[in-house]
mmCIF file of C-alpha atoms in Angstrom:
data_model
loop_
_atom_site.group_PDB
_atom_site.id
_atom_site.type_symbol
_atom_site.label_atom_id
_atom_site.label_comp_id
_atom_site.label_asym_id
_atom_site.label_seq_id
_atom_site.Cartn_x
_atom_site.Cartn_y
_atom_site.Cartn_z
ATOM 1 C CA UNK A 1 0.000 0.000 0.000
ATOM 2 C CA UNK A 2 1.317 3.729 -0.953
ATOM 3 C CA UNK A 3 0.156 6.566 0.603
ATOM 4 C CA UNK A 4 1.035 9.829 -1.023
ATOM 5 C CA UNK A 5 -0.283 13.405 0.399
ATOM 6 C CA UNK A 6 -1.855 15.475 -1.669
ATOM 7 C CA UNK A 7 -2.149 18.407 0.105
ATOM 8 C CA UNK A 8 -1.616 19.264 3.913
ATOM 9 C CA UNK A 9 -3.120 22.470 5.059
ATOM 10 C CA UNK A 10 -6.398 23.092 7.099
ATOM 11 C CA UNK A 11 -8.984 25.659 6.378
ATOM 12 C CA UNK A 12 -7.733 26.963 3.470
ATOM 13 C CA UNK A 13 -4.181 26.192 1.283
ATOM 14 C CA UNK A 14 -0.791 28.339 0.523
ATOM 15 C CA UNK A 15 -0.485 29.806 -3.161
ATOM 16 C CA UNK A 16 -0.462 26.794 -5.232
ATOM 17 C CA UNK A 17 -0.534 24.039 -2.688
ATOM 18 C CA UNK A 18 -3.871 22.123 -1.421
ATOM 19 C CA UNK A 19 -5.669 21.281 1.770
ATOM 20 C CA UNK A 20 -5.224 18.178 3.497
ATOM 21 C CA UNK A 21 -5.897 15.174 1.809
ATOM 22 C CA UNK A 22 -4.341 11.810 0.699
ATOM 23 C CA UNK A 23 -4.093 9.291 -2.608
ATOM 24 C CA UNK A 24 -3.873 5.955 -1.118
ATOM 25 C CA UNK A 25 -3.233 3.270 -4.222
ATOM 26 C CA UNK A 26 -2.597 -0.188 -4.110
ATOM 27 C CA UNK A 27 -2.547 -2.938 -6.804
ATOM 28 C CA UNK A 28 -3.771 -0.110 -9.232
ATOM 29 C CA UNK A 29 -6.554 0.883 -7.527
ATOM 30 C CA UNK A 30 -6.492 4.255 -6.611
ATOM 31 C CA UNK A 31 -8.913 6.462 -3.895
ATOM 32 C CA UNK A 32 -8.932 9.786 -2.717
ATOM 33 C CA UNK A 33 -9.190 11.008 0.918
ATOM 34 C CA UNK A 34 -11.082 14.013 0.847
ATOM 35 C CA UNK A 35 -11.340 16.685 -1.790
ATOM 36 C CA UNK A 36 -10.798 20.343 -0.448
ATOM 37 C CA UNK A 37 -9.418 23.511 -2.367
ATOM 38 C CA UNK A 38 -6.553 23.005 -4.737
ATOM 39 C CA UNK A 39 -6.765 18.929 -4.201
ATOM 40 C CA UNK A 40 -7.823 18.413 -8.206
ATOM 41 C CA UNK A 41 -5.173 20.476 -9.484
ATOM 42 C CA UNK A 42 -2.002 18.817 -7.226
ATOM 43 C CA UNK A 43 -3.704 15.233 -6.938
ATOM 44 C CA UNK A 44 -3.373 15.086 -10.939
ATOM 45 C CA UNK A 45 0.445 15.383 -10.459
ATOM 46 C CA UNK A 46 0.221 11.638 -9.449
ATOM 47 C CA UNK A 47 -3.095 10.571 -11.183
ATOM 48 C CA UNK A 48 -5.004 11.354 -14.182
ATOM 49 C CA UNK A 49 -8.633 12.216 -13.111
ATOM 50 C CA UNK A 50 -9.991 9.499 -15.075
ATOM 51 C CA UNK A 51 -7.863 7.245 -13.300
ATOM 52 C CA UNK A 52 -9.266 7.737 -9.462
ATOM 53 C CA UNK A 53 -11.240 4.648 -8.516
ATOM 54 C CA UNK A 54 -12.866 6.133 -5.516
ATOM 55 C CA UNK A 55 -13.374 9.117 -3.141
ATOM 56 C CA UNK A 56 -13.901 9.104 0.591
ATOM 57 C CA UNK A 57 -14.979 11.961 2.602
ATOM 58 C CA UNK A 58 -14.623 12.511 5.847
ATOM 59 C CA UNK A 59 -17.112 15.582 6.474
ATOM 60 C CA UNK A 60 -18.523 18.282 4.616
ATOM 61 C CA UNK A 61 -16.333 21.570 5.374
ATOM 62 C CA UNK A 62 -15.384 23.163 2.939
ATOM 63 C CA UNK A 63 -11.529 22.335 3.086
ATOM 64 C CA UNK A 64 -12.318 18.850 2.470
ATOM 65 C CA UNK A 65 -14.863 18.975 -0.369
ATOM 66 C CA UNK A 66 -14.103 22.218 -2.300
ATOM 67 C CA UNK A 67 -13.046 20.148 -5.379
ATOM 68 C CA UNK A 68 -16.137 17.722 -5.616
ATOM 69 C CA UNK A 69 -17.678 19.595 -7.925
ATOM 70 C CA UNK A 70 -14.667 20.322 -10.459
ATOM 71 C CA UNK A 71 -14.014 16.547 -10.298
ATOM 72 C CA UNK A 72 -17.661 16.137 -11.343
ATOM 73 C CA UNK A 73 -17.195 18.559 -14.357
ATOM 74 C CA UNK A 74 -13.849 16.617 -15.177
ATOM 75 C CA UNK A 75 -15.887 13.463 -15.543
ATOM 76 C CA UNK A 76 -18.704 15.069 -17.452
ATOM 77 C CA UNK A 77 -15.957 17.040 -20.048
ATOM 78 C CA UNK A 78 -14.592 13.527 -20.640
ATOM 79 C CA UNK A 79 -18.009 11.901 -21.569
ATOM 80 C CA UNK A 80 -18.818 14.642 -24.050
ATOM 81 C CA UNK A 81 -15.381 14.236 -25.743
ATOM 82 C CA UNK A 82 -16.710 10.608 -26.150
ATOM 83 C CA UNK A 83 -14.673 9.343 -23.393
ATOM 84 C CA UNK A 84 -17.057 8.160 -20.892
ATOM 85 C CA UNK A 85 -15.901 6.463 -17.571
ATOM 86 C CA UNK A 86 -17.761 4.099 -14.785
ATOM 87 C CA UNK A 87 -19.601 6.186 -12.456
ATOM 88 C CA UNK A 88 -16.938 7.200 -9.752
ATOM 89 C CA UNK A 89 -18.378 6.354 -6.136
ATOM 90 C CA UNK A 90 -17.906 9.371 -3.648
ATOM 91 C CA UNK A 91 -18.130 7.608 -0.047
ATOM 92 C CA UNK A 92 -19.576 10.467 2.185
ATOM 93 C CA UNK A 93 -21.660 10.462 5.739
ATOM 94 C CA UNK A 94 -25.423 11.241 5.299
ATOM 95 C CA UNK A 95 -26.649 12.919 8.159
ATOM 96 C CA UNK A 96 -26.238 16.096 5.869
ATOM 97 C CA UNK A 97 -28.749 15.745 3.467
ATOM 98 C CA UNK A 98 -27.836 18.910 1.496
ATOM 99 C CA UNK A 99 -24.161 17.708 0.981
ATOM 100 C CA UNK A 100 -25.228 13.720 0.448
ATOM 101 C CA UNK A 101 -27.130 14.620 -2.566
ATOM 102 C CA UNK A 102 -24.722 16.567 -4.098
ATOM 103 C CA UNK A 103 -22.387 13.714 -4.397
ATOM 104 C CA UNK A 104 -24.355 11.946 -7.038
ATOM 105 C CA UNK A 105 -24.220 13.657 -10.238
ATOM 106 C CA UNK A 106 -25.331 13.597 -13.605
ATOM 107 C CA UNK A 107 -24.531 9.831 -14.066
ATOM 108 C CA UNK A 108 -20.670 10.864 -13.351
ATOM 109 C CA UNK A 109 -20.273 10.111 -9.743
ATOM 110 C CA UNK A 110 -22.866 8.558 -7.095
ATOM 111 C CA UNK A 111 -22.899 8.952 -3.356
ATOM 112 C CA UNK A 112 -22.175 5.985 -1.153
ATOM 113 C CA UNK A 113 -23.392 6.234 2.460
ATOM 114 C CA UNK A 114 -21.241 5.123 5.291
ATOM 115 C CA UNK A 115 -21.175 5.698 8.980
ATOM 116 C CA UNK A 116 -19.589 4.484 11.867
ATOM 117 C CA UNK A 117 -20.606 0.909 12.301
ATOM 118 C CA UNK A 118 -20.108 -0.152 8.354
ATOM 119 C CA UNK A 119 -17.303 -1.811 7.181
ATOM 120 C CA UNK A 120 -17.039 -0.765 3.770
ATOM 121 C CA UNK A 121 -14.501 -2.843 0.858
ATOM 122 C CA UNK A 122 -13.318 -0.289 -1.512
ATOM 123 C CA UNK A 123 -11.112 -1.960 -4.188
ATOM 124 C CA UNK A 124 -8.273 -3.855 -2.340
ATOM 125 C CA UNK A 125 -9.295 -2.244 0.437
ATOM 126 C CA UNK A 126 -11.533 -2.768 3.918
ATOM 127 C CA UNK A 127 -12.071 0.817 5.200
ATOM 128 C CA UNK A 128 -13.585 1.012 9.238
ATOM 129 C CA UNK A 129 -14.947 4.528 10.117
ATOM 130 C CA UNK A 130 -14.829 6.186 14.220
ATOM 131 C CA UNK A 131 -16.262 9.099 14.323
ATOM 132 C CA UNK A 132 -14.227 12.042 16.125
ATOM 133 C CA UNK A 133 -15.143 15.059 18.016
ATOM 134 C CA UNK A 134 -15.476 18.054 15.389
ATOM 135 C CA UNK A 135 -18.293 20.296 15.232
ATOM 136 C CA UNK A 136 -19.701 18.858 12.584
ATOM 137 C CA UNK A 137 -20.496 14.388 12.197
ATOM 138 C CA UNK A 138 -16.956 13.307 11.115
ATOM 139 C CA UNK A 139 -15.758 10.296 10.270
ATOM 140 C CA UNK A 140 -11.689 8.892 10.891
ATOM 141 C CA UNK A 141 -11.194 6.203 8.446
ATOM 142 C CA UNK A 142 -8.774 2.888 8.602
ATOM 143 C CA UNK A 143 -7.425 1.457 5.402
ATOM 144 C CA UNK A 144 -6.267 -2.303 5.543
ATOM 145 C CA UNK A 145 -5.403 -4.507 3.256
ATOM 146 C CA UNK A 146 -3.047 -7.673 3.437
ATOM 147 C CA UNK A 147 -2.773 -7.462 7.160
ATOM 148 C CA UNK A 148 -1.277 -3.768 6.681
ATOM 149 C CA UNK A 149 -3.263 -0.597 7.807
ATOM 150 C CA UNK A 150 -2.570 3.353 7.616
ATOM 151 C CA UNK A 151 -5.022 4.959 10.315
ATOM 152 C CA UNK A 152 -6.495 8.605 9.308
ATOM 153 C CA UNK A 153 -7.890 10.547 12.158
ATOM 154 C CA UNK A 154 -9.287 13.320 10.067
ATOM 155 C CA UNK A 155 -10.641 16.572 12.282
ATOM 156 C CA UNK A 156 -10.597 16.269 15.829
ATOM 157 C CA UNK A 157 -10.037 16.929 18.690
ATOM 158 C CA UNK A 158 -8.634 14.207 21.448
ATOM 159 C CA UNK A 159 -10.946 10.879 21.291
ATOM 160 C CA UNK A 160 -10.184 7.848 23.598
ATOM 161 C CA UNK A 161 -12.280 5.836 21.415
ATOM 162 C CA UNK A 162 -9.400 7.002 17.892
ATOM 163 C CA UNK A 163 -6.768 4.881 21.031
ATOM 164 C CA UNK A 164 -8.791 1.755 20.040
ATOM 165 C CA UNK A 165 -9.672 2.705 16.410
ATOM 166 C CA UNK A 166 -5.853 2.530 15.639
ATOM 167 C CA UNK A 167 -4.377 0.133 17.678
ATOM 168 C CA UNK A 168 -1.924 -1.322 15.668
ATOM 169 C CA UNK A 169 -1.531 0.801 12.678
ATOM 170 C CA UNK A 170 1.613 0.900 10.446
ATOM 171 C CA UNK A 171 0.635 4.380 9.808
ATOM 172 C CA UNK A 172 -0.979 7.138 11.668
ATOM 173 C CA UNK A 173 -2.036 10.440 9.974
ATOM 174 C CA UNK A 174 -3.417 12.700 12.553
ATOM 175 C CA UNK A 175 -4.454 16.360 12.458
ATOM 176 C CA UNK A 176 -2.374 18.005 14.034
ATOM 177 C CA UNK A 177 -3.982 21.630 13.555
ATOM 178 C CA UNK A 178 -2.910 23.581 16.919
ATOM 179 C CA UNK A 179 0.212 24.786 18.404
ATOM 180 C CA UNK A 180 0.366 23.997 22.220
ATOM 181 C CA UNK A 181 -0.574 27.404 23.196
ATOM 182 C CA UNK A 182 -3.508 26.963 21.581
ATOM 183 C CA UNK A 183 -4.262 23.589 22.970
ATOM 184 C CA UNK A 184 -8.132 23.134 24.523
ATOM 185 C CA UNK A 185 -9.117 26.511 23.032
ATOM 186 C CA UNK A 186 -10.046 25.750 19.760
ATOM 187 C CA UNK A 187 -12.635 23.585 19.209
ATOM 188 C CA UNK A 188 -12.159 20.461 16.739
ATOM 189 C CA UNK A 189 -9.179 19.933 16.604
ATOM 190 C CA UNK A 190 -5.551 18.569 18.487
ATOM 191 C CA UNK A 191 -2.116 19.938 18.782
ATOM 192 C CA UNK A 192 1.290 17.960 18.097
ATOM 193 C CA UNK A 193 1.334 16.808 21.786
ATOM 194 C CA UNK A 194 -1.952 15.095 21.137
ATOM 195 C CA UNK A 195 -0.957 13.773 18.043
ATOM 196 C CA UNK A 196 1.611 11.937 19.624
ATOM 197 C CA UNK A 197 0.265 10.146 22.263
ATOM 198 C CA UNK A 198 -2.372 8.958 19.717
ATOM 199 C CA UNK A 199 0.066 7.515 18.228
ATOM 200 C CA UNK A 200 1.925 6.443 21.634
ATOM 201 C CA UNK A 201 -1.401 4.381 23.082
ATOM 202 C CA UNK A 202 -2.511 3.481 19.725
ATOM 203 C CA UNK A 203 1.443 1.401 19.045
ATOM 204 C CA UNK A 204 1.940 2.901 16.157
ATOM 205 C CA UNK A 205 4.924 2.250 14.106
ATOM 206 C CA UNK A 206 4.880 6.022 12.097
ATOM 207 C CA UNK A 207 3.185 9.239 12.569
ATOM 208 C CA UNK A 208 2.585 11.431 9.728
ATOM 209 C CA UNK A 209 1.092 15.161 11.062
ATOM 210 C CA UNK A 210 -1.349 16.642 8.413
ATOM 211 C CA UNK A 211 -3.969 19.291 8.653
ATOM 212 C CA UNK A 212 -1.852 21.789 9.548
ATOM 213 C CA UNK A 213 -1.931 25.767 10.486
ATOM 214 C CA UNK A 214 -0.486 28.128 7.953
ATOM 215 C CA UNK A 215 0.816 30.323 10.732
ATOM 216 C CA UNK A 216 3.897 29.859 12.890
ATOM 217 C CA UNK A 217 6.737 27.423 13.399
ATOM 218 C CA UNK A 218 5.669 23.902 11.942
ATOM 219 C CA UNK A 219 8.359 22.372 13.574
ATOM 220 C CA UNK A 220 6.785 23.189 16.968
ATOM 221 C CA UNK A 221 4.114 20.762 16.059
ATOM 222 C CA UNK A 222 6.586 17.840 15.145
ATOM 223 C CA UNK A 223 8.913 18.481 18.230
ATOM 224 C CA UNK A 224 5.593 18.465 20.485
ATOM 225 C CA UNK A 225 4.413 15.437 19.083
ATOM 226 C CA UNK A 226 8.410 13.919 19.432
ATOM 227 C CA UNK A 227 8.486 14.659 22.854
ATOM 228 C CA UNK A 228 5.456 11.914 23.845
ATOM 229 C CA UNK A 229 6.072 9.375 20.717
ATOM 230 C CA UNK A 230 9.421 7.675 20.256
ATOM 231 C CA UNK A 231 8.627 5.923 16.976
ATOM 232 C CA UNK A 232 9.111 8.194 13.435
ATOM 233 C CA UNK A 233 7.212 11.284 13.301
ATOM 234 C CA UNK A 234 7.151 13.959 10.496
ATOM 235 C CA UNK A 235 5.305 16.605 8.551
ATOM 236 C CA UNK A 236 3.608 15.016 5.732
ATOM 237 C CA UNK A 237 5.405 15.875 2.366
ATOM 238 C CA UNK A 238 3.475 16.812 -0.747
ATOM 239 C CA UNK A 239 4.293 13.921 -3.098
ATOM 240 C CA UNK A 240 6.151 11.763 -0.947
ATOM 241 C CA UNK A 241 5.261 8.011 -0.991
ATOM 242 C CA UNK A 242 4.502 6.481 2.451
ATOM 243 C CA UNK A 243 4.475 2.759 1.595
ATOM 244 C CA UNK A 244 3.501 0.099 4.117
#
């Protein structure tokens, strides 16, 4: 399995650079972790559009489904040129209605709903949801697949219940959207200390941190998160290949 970031930034991206979100591929199936602003334009670096196999969202803020749309049009360009593709399946919660619907469109893509309890097979994959402490119904996801697992926390802020979700996991990719100071005081979301003893508890063998502010020191995040987990912990890279 190859995980490759796509973008890393939360709320809103740096001049030509994307919000968080991750192409996981294995086998030659690819899927896409969440679709915020600037995702279509970076993720096609590593993938033609007409090449993603799947989508899963996490929740429906706007820094993780900005791009839906545009990746709709993509498909729909392609079918007029004669070049039609499957339907692409967009896994996304639906306790929003409003944003549910939108993820089936014209033929192009169709919703899939998932919540907490399902276990969902996406290509190669089994996926697992938890859902985490945001202010709006979020969903972290686990991707396994021959006995190998990355762990994706999504937004949150600290969860006993993520411990349990990711026991285990070759790979943790955590939020890690606060700097200590700001710890407890915004709602949502964890800081690099928190990060870390996720991935402490959960025996992890890596931690990625993703999701980050575009203010500050970034290395205050990783060094906070160093100081609780011994194992490997970085920023996640833009193109770089996490494989498992």
């Amino acid at each position: 399995m190859k995980v490759i970031p796509i973008g890393i930034w939360g709320g809103y991206p740096k001049a030509n650079e994307a919000t968080s979100s991750f192409l996981i591929e294995h086998d030659g199936f690819h899927c896409l972790v969440d679709c915020g602003s600037g995702v279509l334009s970076s993720l096609q670096n590593y993938v033609p559009l007409e090449k993603l196999d799947a989508v899963v969202l996490s929740h429906y803020h706007a820094d993780h489904i900005a791009d839906i749309g545009s990746l709709q049009y993509s498909r729909l360009i392609n079918y007029y040129l004669g070049k039609p593709s499957p339907a692409l399946p967009i896994y996304g919660h639906d306790r929003d209605d409003e944003n549910f619907v939108k993820l089936s469109y014209k033929e192009q893509t169709i919703g899939v709903a998932i919540q907490e309890t399902n276990i969902v097979h996406i290509g190669p994959f089994e996926v697992t949801f938890c859902e985490t402490v945001h202010p709006v119904y979020c969903l972290a996801m686990k991707f396994t697949v021959d006995g190998r697992s990355v762990t994706l926390t999504a937004d949150t802020e600290w969860h006993d219940k993520l411990v349990d979700f990711a026991c285990g996991t070759d790979l943790l990719i955590s939020e890690a959207n606060l700097y200590e100071e700001h710890l407890g005081k915004a709602p949502g979301h964890m800081a690099g200390s928190e990060a870390g003893k996720l991935a402490k508890l959960a025996g992890a063998k890596r931690l990625v941190l993703t999701h980050l502010p575009l203010h500050g020191d970034l290395t205050e995040i990783s060094d906070a998160a160093k100081e609780v987990f011994e194992g490997d912990v970085e920023l996640a890279v833009v193109g770089k290949a996490y494989e498992i």
